[in-house]
CSV table of C-alpha atoms and ligand atoms in Angstrom, one decimal:
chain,number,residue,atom,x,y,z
A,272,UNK,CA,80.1,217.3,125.3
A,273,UNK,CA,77.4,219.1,126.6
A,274,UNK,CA,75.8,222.1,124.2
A,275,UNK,CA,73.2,224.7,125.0
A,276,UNK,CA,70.5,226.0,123.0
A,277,UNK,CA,69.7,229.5,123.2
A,278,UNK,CA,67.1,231.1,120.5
A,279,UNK,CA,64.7,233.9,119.7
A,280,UNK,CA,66.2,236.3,121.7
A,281,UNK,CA,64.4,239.1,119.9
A,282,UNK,CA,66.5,242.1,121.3
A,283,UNK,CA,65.4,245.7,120.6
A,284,UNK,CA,67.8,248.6,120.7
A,285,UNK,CA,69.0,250.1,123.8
A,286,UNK,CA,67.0,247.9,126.0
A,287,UNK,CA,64.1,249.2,124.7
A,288,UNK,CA,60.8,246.6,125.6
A,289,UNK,CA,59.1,244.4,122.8
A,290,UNK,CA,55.1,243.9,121.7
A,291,UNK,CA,53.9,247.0,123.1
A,292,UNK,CA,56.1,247.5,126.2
A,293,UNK,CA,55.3,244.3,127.5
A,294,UNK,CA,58.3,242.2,126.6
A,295,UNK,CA,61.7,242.9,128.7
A,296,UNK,CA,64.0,240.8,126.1
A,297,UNK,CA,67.2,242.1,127.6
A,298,UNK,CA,66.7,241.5,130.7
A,299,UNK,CA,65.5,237.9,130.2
A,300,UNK,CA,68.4,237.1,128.3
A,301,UNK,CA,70.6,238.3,130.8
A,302,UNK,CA,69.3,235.4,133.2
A,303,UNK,CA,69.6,232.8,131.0
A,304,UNK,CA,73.6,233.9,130.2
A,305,UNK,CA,73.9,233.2,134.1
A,306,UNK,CA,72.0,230.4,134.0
A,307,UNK,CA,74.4,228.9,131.4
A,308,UNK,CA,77.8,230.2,133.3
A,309,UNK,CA,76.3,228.4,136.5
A,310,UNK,CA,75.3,225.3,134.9
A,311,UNK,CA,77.3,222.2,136.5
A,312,UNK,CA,79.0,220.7,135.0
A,313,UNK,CA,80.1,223.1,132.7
A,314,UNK,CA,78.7,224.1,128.7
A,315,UNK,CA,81.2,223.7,126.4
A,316,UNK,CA,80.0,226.2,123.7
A,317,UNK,CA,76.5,227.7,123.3
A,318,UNK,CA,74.2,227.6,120.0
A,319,UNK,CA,72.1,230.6,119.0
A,320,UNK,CA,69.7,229.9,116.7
A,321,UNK,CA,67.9,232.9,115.0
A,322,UNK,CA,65.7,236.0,115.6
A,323,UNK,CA,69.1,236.9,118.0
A,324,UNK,CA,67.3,240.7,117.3
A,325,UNK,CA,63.9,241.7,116.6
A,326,UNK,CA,64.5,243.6,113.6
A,327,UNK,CA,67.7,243.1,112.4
A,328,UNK,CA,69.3,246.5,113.3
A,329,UNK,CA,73.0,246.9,114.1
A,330,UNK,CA,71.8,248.8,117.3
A,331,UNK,CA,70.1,246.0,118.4
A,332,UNK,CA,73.0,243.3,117.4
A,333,UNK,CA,75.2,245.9,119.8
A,334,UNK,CA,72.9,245.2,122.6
A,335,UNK,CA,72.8,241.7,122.1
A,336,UNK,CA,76.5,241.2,122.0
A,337,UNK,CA,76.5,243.6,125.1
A,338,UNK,CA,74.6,240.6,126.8
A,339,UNK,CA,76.1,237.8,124.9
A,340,UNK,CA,79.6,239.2,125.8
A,341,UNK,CA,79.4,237.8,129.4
A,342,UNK,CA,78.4,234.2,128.3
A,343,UNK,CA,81.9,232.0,129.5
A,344,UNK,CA,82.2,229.6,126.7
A,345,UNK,CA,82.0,230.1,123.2
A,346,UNK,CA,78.7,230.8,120.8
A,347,UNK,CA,78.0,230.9,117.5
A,348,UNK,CA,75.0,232.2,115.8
A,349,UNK,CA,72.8,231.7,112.6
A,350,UNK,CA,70.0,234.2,111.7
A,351,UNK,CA,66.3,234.0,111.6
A,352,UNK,CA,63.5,236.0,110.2
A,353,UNK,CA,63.6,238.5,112.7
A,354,UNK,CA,67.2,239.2,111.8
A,355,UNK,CA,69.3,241.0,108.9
A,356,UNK,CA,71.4,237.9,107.8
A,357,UNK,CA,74.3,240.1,106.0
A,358,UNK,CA,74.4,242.6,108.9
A,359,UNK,CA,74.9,239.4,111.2
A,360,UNK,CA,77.3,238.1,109.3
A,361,UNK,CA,79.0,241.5,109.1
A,362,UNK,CA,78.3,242.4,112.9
A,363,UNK,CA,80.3,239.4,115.1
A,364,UNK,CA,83.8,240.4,113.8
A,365,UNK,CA,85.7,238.0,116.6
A,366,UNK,CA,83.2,235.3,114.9
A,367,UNK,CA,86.0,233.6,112.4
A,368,UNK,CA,83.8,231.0,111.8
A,369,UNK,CA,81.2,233.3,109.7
A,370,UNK,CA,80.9,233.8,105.8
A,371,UNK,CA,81.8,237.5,105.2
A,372,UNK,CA,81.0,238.2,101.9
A,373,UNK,CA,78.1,235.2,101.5
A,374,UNK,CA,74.7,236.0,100.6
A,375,UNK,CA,73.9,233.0,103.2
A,376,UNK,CA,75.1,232.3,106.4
A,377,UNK,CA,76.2,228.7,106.6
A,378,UNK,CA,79.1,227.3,108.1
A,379,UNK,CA,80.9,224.5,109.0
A,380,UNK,CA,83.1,224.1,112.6
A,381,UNK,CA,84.9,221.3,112.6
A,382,UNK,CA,87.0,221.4,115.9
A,383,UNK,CA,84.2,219.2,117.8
A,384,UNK,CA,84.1,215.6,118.1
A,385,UNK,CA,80.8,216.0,116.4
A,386,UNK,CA,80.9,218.1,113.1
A,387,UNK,CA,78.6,221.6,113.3
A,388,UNK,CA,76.8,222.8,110.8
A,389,UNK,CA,74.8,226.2,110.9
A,390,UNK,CA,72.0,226.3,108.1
A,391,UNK,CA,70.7,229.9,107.0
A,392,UNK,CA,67.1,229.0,106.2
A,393,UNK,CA,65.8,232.8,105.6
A,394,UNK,CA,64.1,234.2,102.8
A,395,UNK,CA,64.6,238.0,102.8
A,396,UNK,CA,61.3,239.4,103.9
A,397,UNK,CA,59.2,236.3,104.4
A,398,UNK,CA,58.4,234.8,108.1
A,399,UNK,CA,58.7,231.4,106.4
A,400,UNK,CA,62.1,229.5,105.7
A,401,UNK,CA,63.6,227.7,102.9
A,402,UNK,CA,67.2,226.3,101.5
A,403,UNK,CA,67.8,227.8,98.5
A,404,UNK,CA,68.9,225.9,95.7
A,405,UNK,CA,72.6,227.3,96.4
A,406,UNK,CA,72.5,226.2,100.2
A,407,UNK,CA,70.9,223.1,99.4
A,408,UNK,CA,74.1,222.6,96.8
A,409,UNK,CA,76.2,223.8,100.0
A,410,UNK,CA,74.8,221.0,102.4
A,411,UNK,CA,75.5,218.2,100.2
A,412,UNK,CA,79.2,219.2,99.5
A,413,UNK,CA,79.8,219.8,102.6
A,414,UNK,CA,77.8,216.9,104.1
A,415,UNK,CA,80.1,214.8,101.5
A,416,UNK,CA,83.5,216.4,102.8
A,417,UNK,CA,82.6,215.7,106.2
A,418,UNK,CA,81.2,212.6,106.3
A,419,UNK,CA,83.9,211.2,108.9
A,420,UNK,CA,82.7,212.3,112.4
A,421,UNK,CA,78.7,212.3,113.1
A,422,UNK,CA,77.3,215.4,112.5
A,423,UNK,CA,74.5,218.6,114.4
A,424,UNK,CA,72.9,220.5,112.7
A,425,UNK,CA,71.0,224.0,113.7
A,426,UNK,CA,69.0,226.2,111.7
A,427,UNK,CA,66.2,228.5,112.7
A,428,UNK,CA,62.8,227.4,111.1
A,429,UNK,CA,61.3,223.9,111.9
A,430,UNK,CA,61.2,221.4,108.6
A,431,UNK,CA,58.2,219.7,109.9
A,432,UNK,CA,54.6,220.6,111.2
A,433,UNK,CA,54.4,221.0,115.4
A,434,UNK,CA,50.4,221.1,115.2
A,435,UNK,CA,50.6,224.9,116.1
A,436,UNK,CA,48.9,226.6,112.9
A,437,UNK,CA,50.2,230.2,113.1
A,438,UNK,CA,53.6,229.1,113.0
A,439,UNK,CA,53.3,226.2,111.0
A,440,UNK,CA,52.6,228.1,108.6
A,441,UNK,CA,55.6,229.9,108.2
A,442,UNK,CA,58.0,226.8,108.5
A,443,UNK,CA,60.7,225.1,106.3
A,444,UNK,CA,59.1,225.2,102.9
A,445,UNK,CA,61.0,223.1,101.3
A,446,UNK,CA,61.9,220.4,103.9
A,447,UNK,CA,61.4,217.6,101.6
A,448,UNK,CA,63.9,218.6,99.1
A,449,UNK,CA,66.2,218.9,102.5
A,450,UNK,CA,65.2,215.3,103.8
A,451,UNK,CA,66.7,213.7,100.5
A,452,UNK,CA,69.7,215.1,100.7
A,453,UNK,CA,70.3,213.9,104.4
A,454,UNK,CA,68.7,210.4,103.3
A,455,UNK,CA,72.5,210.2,102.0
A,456,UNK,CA,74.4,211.2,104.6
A,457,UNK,CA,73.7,208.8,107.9
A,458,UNK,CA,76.2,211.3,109.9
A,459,UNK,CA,73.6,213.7,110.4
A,460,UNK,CA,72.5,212.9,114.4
A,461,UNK,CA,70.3,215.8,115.0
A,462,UNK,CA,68.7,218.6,113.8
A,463,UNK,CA,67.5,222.2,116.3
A,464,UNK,CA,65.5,224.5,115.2
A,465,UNK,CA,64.2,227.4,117.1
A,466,UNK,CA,61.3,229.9,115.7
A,467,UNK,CA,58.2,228.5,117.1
A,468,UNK,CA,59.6,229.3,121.0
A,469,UNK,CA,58.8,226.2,122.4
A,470,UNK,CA,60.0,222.7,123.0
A,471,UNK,CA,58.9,220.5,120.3
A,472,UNK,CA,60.2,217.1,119.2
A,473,UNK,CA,60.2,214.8,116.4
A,474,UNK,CA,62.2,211.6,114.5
A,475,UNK,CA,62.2,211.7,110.5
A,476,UNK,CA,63.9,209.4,109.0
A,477,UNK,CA,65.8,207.9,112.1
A,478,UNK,CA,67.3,211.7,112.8
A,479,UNK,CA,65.8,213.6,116.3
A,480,UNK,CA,64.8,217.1,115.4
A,481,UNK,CA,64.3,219.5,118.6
A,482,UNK,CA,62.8,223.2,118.6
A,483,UNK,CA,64.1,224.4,121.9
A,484,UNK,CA,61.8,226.3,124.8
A,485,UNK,CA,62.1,230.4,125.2
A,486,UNK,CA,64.1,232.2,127.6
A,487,UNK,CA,62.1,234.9,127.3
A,488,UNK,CA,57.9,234.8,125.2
A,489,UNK,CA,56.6,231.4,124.7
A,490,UNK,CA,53.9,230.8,121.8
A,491,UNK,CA,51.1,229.3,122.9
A,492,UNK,CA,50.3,225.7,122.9
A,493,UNK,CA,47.5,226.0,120.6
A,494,UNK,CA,46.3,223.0,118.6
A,495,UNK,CA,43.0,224.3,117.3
A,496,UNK,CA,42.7,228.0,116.2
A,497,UNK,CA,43.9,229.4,112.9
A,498,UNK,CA,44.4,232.5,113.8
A,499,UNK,CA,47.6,233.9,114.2
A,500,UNK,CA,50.2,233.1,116.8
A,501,UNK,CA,49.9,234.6,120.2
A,502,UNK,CA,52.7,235.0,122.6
A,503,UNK,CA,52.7,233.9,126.7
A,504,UNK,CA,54.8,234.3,129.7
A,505,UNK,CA,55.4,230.6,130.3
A,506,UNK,CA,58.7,229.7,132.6
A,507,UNK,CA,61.4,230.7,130.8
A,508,UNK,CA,64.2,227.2,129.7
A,509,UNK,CA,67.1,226.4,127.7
A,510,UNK,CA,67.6,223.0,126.1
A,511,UNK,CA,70.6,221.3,126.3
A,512,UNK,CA,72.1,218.4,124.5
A,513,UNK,CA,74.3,216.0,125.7
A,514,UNK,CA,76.5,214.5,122.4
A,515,UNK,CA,77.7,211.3,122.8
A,516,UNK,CA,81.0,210.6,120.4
A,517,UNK,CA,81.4,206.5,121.6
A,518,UNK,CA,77.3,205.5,121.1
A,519,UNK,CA,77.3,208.8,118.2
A,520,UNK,CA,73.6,209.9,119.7
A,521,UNK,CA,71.9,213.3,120.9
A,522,UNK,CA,70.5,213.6,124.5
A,523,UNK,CA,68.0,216.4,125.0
A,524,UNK,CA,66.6,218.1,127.7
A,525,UNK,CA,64.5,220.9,129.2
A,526,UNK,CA,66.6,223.6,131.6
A,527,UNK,CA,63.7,225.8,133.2
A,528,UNK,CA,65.5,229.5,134.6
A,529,UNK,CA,64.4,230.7,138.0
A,530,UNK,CA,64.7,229.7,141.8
A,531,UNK,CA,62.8,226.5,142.1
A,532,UNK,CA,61.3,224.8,145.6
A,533,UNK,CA,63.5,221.7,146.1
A,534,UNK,CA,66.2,219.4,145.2
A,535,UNK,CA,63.9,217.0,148.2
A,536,UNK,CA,65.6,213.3,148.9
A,537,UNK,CA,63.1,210.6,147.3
A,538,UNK,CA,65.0,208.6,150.2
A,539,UNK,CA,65.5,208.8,154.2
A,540,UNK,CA,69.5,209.0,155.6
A,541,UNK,CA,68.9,205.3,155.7
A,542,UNK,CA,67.7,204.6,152.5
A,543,UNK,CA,64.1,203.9,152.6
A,544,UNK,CA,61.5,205.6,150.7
A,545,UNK,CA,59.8,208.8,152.3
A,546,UNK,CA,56.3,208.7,153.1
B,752,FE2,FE1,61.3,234.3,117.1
B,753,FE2,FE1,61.5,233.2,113.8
């Protein structure tokens, strides 16, 4: 199975441009939904994890659907900080698989080889995530009644530190109290995570956790200042993973967006290495 990873969309109303007219989230967003419809071979069902809208309007979830809408294979969606969680969960009425009447949006889909879960780690006004006691309760029921078939899970804010202060700062808060609960359940494969837009990678506890790349702003790779984040136009990529039901692992990788120079052969008609 082959999954894509699409996050922190940050749509604005009416196409209307983000951070001071400089941001076109729309129209990025647009090119990575044909980036994913031409990827060979094809995506069986897309992930979007948070900040879908920059501030959590309906307006804006309109426009995003507008875009999502042409994506050909399913998605599903869990909010971020940027995002109204009970308008989301409201908004996506073809979306079956979304609590209605929840105050968090998690979810289970278990039509996969691999078992899905969707984690809602916002706290209503805050930047920074955390599992409330009630969805930590709701992962380890659930983790227990699906302990069959190895098991992804996505959430939007990163349970560990990526070295990058200003965002660091406003991740999973409560990520040990997380970790124990998945010390128990050895399904759990792989955790993404968007919010800090940009690849990051990590193991804890045997278990890969991924933030995936931007499609549209990038945060800057900045391991020193403690200032606040700053945003940058870095190549625009999806990640994609490739789950593995007979070994029960998680491939990851980088897609970049964009016309590229090449493929080039490595190797002459003949086989021998180009000079
Ligand atoms: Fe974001
Ligand atoms: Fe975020």
């Amino acid at each position: 199975m082959l999954i894509a990873q699409i996050t922190d969309t940050h749509i604005k109303p009416n196409g209307a441009l983000a951070y001071g007219n400089i941001l076109d989230s729309a129209s990025c967003l647009k090119k990575v939904v044909a980036h994913c419809n031409k990827f060979c071979p094809s995506i069986d069902f897309a992930i979007v994890t948070g900040d879908l809208t920059d501030s959590g309007q309906i307006e804006e979830y309109k426009e995003f659907e507008k875009i999502l809408g042409s994506l050909q294979m399913p998605w599903f969606v869990i909010p971020g900080n940027h995002d109204n969680n009970l308008n989301l969960m409201k908004f996506f009425k073809k979306h079956d698989y979304l609590p209605r009447n929840e105050k968090y949006c998690n979810y289970v889909i278990d039509k996969y080889p691999f078992t899905l879960m969707g984690l809602d780690t916002t706290v209503p006004g805050e930047n920074y995530g955390e599992l409330c006691d009630e969805s930590l309760r709701w992962l380890e029921l659930n983790l227990k009644r699906y302990s069959k078939k190895p098991t992804f899970l996505f959430m939007h804010h990163h349970p560990f530190l990526s070295g990058i202060y200003g965002m660091d700062n406003q991740n999973l808060k409560n990520s040990f109290e997380f970790f124990e609960i998945l010390k128990l359940h050895p399904q759990v494969k792989h955790i993404a995570c968007g919010h800090v837009h940009r690849a990051t990678e990590t193991v804890i506890n045997g278990i890969g956790v991924s933030i995936a790349p931007n499609g549209a702003h990038s945060v800057g790779l900045d391991l020193v200042s403690e200032g606040p984040p700053m945003f940058i136009m870095e190549p625009s990529a999806i990640r994609l993973f490739q789950l593995n039901l007979e070994k029960q692992n998680v491939i990851t990788h980088l897609s970049y967006i964009g016309e590229f120079n090449g493929p080039h052969p490595f190797y002459s008609e003949k086989g021998e290495l180009l000079n």
